[in-house]
XYZ file of C-alpha atoms in Angstrom:
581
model
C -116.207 166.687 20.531
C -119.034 164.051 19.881
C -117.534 163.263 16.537
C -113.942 163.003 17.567
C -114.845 160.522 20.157
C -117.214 158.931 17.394
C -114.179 158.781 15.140
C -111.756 157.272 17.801
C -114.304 155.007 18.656
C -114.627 153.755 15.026
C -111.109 153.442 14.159
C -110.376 150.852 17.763
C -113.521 148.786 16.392
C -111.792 148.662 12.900
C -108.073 148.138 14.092
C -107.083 151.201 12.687
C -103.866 151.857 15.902
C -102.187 155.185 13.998
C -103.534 157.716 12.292
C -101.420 160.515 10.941
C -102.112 163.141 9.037
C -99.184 164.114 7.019
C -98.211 167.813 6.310
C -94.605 169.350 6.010
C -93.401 172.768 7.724
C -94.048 174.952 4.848
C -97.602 174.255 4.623
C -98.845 175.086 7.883
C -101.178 178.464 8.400
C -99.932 181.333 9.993
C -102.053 184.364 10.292
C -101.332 187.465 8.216
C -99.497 189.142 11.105
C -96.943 186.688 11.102
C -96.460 185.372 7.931
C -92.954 185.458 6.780
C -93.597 184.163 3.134
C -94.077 180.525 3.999
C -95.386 177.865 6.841
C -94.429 176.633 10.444
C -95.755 174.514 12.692
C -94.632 176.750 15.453
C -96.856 179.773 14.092
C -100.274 180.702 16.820
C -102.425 179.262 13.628
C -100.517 175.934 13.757
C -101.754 175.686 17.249
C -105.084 175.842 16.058
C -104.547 173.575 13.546
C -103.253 170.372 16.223
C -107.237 171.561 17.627
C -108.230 170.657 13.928
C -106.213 167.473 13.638
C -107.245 165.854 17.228
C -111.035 167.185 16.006
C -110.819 164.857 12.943
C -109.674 161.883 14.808
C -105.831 161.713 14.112
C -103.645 160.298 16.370
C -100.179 161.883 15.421
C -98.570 164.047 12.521
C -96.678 163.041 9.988
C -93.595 166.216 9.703
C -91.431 166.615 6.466
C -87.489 166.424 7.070
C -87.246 169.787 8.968
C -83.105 170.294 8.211
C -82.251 173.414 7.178
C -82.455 174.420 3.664
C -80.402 176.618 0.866
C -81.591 179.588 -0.455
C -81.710 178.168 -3.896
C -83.082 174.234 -2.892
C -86.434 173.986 -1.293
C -86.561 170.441 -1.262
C -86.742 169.548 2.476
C -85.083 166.241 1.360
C -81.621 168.202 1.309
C -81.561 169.493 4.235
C -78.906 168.661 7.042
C -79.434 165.487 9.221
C -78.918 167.863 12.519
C -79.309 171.473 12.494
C -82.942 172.461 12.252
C -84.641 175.148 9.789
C -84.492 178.404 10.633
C -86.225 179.156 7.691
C -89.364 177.876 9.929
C -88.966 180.087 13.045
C -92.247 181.724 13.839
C -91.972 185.635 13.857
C -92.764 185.724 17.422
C -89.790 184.562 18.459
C -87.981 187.284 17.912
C -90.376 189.657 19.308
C -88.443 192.199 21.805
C -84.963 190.783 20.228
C -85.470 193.059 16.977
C -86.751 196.330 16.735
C -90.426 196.353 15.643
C -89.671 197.523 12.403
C -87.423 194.691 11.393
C -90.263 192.248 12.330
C -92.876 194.433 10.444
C -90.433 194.552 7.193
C -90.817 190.856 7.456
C -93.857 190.242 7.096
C -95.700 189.814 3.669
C -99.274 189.131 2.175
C -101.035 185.672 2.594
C -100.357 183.568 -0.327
C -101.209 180.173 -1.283
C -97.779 179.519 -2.393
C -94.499 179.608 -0.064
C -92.189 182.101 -1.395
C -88.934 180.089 0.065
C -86.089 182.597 -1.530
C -87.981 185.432 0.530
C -88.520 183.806 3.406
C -85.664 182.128 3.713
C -83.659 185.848 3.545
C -86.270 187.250 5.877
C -85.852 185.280 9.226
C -81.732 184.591 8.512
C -82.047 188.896 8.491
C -83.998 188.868 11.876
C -81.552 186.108 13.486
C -78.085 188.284 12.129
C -80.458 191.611 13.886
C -81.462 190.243 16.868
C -79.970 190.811 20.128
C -78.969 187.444 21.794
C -80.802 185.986 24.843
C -80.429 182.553 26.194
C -77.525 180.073 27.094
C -76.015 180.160 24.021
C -72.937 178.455 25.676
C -74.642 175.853 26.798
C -76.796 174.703 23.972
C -72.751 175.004 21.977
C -71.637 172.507 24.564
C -74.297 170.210 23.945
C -74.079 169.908 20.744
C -70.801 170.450 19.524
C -69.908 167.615 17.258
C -72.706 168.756 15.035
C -72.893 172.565 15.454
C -69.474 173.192 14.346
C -69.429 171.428 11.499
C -72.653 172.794 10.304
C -71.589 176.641 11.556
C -68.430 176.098 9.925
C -70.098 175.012 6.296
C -72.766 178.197 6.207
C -69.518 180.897 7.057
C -68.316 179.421 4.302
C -71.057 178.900 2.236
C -72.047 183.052 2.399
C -68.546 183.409 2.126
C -69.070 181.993 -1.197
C -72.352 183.996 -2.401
C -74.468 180.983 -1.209
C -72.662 178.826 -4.104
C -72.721 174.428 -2.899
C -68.947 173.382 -1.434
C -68.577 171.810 -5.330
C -68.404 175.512 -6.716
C -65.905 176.885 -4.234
C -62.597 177.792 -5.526
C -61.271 176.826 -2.090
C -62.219 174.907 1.193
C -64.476 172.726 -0.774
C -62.433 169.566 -1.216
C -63.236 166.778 0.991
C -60.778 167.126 3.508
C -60.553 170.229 3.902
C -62.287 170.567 7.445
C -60.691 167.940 8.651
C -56.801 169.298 8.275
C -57.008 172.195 10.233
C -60.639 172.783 12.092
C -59.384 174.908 14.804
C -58.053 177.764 12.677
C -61.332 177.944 10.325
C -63.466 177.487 13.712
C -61.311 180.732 15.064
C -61.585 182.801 12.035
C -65.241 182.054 11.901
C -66.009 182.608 15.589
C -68.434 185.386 15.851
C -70.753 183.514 12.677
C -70.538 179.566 14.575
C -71.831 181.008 17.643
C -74.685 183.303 15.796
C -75.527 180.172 14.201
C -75.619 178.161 17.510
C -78.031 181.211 18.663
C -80.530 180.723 15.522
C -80.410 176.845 16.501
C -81.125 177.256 19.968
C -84.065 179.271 18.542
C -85.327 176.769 16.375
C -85.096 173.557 18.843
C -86.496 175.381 21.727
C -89.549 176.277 19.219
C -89.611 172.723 18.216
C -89.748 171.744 21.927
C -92.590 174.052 22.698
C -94.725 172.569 19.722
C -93.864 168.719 20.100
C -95.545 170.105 23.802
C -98.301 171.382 22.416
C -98.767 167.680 20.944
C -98.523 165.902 23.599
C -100.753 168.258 25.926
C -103.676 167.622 22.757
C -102.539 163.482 23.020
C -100.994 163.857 19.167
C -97.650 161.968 18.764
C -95.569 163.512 16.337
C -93.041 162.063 13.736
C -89.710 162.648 12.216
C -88.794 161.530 8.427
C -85.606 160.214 8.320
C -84.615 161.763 4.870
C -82.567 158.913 2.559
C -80.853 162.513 1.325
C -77.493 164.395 1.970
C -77.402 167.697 2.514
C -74.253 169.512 0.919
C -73.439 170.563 4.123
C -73.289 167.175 6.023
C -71.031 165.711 2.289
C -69.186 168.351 2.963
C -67.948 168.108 6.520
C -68.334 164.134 6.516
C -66.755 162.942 3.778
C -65.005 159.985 5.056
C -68.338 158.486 6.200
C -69.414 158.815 2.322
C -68.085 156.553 -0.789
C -65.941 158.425 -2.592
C -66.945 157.037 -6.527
C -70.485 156.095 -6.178
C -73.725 157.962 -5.260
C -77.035 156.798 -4.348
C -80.209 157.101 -6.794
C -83.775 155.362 -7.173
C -83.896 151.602 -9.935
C -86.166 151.716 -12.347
C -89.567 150.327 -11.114
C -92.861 150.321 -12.620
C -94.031 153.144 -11.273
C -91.157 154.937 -12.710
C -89.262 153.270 -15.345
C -86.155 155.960 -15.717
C -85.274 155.733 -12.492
C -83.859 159.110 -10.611
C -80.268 160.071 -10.424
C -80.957 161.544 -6.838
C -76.658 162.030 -6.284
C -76.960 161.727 -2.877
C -74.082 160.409 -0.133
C -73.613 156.632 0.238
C -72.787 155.633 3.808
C -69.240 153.668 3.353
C -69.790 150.660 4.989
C -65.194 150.636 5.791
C -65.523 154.636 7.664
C -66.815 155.756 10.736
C -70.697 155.555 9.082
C -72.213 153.886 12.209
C -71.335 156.648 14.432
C -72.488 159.207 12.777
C -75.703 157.233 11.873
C -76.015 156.228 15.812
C -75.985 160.168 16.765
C -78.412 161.527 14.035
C -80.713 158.596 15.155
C -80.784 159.082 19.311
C -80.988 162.958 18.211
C -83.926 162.542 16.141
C -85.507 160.183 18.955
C -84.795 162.891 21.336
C -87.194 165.507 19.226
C -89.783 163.087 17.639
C -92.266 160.232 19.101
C -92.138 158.552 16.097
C -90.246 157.721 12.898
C -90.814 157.715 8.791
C -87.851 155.805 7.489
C -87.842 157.450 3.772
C -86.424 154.846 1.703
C -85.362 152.468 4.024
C -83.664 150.293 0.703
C -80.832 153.177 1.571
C -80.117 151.250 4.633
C -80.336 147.830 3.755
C -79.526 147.666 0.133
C -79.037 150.959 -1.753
C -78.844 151.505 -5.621
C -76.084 153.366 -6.037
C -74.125 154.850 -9.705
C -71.037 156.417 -10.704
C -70.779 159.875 -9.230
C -69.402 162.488 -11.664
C -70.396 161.057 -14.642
C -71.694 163.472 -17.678
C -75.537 162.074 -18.017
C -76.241 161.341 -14.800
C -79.756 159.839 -16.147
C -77.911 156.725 -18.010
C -75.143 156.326 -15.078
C -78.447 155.777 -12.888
C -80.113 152.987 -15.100
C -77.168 151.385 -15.032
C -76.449 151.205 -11.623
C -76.671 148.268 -9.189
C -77.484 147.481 -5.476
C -74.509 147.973 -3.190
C -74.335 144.751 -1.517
C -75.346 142.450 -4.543
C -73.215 142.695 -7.069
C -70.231 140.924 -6.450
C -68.889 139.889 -10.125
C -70.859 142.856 -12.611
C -67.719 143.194 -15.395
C -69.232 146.885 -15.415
C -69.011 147.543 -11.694
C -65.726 145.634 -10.520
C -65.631 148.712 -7.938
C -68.742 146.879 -6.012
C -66.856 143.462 -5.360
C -65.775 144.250 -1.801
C -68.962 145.295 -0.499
C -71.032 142.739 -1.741
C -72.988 140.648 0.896
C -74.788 138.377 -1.378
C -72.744 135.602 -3.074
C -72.772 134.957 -6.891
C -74.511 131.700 -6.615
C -77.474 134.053 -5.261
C -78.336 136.090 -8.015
C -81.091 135.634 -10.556
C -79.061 136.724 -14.038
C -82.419 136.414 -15.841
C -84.350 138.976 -14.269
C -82.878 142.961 -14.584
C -80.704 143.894 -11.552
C -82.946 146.307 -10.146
C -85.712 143.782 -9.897
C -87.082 142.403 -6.833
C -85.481 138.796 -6.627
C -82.271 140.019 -8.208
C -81.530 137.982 -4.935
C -82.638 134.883 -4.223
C -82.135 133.736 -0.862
C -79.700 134.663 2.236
C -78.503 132.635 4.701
C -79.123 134.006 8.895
C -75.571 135.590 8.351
C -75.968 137.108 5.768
C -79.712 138.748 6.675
C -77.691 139.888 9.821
C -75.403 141.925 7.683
C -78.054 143.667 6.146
C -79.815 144.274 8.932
C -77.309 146.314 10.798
C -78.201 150.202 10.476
C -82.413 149.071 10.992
C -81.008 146.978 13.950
C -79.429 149.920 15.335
C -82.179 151.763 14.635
C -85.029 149.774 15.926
C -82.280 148.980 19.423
C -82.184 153.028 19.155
C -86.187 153.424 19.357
C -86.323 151.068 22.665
C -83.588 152.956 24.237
C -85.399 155.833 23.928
C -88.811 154.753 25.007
C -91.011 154.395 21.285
C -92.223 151.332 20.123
C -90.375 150.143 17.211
C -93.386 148.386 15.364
C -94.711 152.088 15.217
C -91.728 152.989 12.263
C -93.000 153.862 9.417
C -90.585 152.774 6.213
C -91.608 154.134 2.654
C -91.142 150.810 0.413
C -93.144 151.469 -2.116
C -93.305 149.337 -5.487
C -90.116 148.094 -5.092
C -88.886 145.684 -2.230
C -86.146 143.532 -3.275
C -85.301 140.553 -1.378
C -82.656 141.625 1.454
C -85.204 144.766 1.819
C -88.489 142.232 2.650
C -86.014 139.924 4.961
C -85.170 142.522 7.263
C -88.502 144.098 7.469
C -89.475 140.463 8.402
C -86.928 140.156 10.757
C -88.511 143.214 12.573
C -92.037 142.420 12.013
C -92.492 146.338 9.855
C -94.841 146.749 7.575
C -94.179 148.688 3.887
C -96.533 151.653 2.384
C -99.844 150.722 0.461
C -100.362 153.611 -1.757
C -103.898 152.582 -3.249
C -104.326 155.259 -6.142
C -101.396 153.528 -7.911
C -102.998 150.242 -7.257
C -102.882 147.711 -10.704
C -106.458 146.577 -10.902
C -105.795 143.880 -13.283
C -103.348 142.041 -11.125
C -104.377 140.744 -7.903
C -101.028 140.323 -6.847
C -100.161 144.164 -6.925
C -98.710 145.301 -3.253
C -100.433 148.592 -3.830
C -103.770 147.011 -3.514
C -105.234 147.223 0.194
C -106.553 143.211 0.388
C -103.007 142.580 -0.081
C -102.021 145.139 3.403
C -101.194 143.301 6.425
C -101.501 144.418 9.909
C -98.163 146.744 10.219
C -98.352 147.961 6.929
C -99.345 151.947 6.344
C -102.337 152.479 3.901
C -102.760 155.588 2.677
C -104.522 157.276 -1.063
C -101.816 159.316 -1.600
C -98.288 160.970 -0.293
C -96.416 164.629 -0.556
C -94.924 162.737 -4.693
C -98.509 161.840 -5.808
C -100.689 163.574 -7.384
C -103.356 164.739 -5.297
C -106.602 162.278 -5.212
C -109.525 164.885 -6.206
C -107.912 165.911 -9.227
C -106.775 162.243 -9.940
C -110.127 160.721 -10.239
C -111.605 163.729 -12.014
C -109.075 163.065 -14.522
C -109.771 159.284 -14.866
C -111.077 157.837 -17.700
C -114.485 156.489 -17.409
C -112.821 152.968 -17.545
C -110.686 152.774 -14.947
C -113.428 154.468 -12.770
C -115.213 151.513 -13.950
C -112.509 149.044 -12.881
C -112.595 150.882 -9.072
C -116.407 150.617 -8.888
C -116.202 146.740 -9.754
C -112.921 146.652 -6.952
C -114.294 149.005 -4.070
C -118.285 148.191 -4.531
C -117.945 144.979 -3.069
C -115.722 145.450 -1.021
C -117.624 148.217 0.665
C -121.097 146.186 0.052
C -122.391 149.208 -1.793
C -125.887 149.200 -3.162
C -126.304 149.120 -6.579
C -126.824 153.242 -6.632
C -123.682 153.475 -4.686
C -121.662 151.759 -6.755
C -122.912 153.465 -9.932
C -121.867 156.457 -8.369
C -118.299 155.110 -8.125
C -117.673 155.545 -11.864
C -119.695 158.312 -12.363
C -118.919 160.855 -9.516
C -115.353 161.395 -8.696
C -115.676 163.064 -5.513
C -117.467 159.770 -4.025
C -115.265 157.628 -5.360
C -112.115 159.960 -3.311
C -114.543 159.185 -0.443
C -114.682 155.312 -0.940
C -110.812 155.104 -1.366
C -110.669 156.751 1.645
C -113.137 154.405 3.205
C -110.710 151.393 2.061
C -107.726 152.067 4.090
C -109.805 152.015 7.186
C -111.393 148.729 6.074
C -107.520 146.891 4.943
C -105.762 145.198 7.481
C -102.910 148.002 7.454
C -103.278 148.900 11.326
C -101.743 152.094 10.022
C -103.377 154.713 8.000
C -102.110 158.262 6.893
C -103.359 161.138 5.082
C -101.873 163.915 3.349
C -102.710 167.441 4.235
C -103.412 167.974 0.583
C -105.801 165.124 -0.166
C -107.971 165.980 3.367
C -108.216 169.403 2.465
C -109.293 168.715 -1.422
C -106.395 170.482 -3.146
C -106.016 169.683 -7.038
C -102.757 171.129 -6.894
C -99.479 169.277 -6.457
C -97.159 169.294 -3.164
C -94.217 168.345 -5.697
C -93.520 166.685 -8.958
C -90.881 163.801 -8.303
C -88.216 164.079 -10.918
C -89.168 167.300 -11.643
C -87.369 171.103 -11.224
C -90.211 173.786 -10.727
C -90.866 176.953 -8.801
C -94.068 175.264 -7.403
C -92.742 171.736 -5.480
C -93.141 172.268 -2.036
C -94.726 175.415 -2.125
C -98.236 174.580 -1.669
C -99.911 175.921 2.560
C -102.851 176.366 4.001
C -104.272 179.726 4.376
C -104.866 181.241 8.182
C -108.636 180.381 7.991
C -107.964 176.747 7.028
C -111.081 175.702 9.306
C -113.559 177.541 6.737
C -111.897 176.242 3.756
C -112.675 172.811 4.932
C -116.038 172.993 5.772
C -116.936 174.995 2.441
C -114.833 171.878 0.717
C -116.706 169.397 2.727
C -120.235 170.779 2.277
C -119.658 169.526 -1.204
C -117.591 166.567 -0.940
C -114.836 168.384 -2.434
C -112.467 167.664 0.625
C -111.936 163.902 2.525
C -114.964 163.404 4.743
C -113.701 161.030 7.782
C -116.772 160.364 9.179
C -118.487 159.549 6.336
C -115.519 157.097 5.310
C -115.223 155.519 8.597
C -118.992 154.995 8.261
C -118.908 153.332 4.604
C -116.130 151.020 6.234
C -117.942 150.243 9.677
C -120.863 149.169 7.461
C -119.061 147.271 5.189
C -117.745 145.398 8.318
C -121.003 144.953 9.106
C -120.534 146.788 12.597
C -123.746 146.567 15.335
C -121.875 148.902 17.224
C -124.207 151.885 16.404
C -121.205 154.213 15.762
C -122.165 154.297 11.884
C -125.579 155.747 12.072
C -123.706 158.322 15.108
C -120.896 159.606 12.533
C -123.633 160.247 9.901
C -125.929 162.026 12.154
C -122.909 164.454 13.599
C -120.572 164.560 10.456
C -122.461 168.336 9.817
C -120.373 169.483 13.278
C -117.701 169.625 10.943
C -118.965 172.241 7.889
């Protein structure tokens, strides 16, 4: 307790106002008698684990997309915008609605890797076994704009042996819901209401553990995914352009770009409802809100759906709402927002100042769905300078004016910071106040095995960078290019020293995994896989003893110093840090 108040202490006197620590359903403990075969949050280990979290100092967690999930896609980026995962219902909530030896047959050893496929079969067995309880009717009435559509698309989908809408011989064109919903809904009765019964599961689990939270003073945020689930292309195809999908430019930090194929929102259809109800849902169940790439709202780059190498239809995309004359996009002419006269022809498309100035109207255009959104947050209570949008090396024009226009800050991811140029946004003396600082995310690789794997001269370039700016003696900062571990500890040190009033952590990185959450770009067993065990305390202390794991004390130390703090709160987290191995 003496630290944690030591730690809160420290991060008022360095401006530090959020601190998150980041960590997505399926890597949260759960002890061995109710492990399933992956994570929850909503497990009697998870509870222990918001103990942990307030212990260390943070202020809130940072939650994956929690949609639900196929069978065959673990990628919580593709799940559906409303119905939750039932994938990540604890086991005791279905004790005394299954027989004891259904919930015995579900449980399997610890592992340190999720086995989704299992899991995933495991708890949709215990909701089709267990006997129904609740006001099932109710919770259907609620929510029935949603429910249906998404009950509707998984009859169909096990109808289909768990095959995407695109591989069904039937039902799976876009209209098909749409032309007769009542007579699918009535064939499909008993299955929509056993899904509304798993659902009302899942949110009242959710509601008990954004309680649990609250009672421990931890907000706790959504991600707004930038990702369609087949489910929500499916049933809401007229809010989606028909020809184009959306994808990630080439950048610098990744030249190829990514053919993601996800939904664009047609700016013509009925988009802004459907983005209005996802968004005063989502406020309803979170405190807070990660906008994951927020350039899908303002100016997404979008490519030909359909085409046969999706990898060259994405590098030669464009940007939605600037490119209103390409000869090799005529398609984009109607929606574009920025004139002719506007655009830099010199520099590639993709590139920041592709755009080169808007006039008030035109910003206002842009703006729309983060208008809506930020209007949404005050409706509902939250403090909209408290969003948290993932731009990372990109930020084109129209993307920076509306951030402006909203006083938001952008993510400062400092292990992919560009030494040699002291313009880089990635480097934390170029952070402002509402910015988010952080080492690493859930896409990067994590930061122990990172500077292991450094070559002696860019450890050199980071102790000539972070020495000074931590006013390290001379030992310390030879220790910067010659011991990894204390160089993780420094970075970590400079996010609580940057401006950024904002600073997050991912679960991975605190605990000193070298393993990766996932691989961007990249198809494996292992991507979002990787969970804590049940005794998750011990692992951190035997990690810590040795440096091997983030030490927040000791950071927030090395940064009070640096400040050159008379507060005495330095010499107090170095005298209690041991509390914590």
């Amino acid at each position: 307790m003496l630290v944690m108040h030591a730690i809160d202490g420290a991060l008022a006197e360095l401006g530090v106002r959020r601190f998150l620590l980041a960590i997505h359903d399926v890597s949260f403990p759960t002890d061995p008698d109710e492990d399933a075969g992956r994570g929850t949050p909503y497990s009697r280990a998870s509870e222990r684990f918001l103990d942990f979290a307030r212990g260390l100092g943070f202020t809130g967690l940072q939650l994956g997309p929690q949609g639900q999930t196929s069978i065959d896609n673990a990628s919580p980026y593709d799940g559906t915008f409303f119905s939750r995962n039932v994938d990540s219902l604890p086991l005791r909530a279905f004790a005394g609605l299954v027989d004891d030896a259904d919930l015995a047959a579900a449980i399997v050893p610890p592992s340190p890797r999720a086995d989704h496929a299992r899991a995933h079969r495991a708890l949709h067995h215990l909701v089709a076994r267990a006997r129904e309880t609740g006001d099932v009717d109710g919770f259907l009435a609620r929510h029935r704009e949603w429910l249906e559509k998404d009950a509707l698309y998984d009859a169909l989908r096990a109808g289909y042996g768990d095959k995407g809408f695109r591989d069904w011989p039937a039902h799976g064109d876009a209209g098909f819901w749409l032309r007769d919903p009542s007579a699918l809904l009535a064939q499909h009765a008993a299955h929509v209401r056993r899904y509304a019964f798993a659902q009302l599961l899942a949110h009242e689990a959710h509601s008990r553990f954004r309680d649990a939270c609250a009672r421990r003073g931890l907000v706790l945020y959504a991600d707004l995914q930038v990702g369609t689930s087949d489910a929500d292309a499916w049933a809401r195809a007229s809010c989606f352009l028909r020809d184009y999908v959306m994808g990630a430019p080439p950048s610098r930090t990744n030249p190829e770009g990514q053919p993601w194929g996800y939904g664009v929102l047609d700016p013509r259809a009925e988009g802004a409802a459907f983005f209005d109800a996802r968004i005063e849902k989502t406020f309803a169940e979170y405190d807070g809100l990660r906008v994951d790439h927020p350039h899908g709202l303002v100016c997404p780059w979008v490519y030909r759906h359909g085409t046969a190498d999706p990898e060259a239809a994405v590098r030669a995309g464009a940007r939605l709402h600037e490119s209103p004359d390409l000869p090799d996009h005529p398609a984009l002419a109607p929606f574009a927002i920025a004139r002719a006269d506007q655009l830099d022809r010199a520099v590639p498309r993709y590139a920041d100042e592709w755009v080169t100035g808007l006039d008030q109207s035109q910003i206002d255009r842009y703006a729309a769905r983060f208008d809506r959104l930020v209007a949404a947050a005050v409706r509902n209570g939250r403090d909209p300078k408290g969003l948290a949008c993932e731009v990372l090396s990109t930020a084109p024009h129209p993307l920076r004016c509306v951030l402006e226009r909203h006083r938001l800050g952008r993510f400062r991811i400092t292990q992919k910071a560009n030494l040699d140029d002291p313009s880089d946004g990635y480097r934390t003396e170029n952070a402002a106040p509402p910015d988010w600082a952080m080492i690493g995310n859930h896409d990067t690789p994590p930061v122990f095995a990172l500077v292991r794997d450094w070559p002696i001269e860019r450890r050199e370039k980071w102790r000539a960078y972070l020495g000074p700016r931590l006013r390290l003696s001379a030992a310390d900062e030879t220790r910067l290019a010659l011991e990894p571990r204390f160089l993780a500890q420094a970075l970590l040190a400079d996010l609580f020293l940057c401006p950024a009033e904002n600073v997050s952590i991912f679960f991975g990185d605190l605990f000193g995994y070298e393993e990766s959450f996932n691989v961007p770009g990249l198809v494996h067993p292992d991507n979002w896989t990787l969970r804590l065990p049940a005794d998750f305390e011990s692992l951190y202390a035997r990690r810590l003893s040795t440096q091997s794991a983030l030490d927040i004390p000791f950071a927030l130390a090395l940064a009070l110093d640096a400040r050159g703090s008379t507060s005495g709160l330095a010499a107090h987290l170095r005298q209690n840090r041991s509390s914590l191995e």
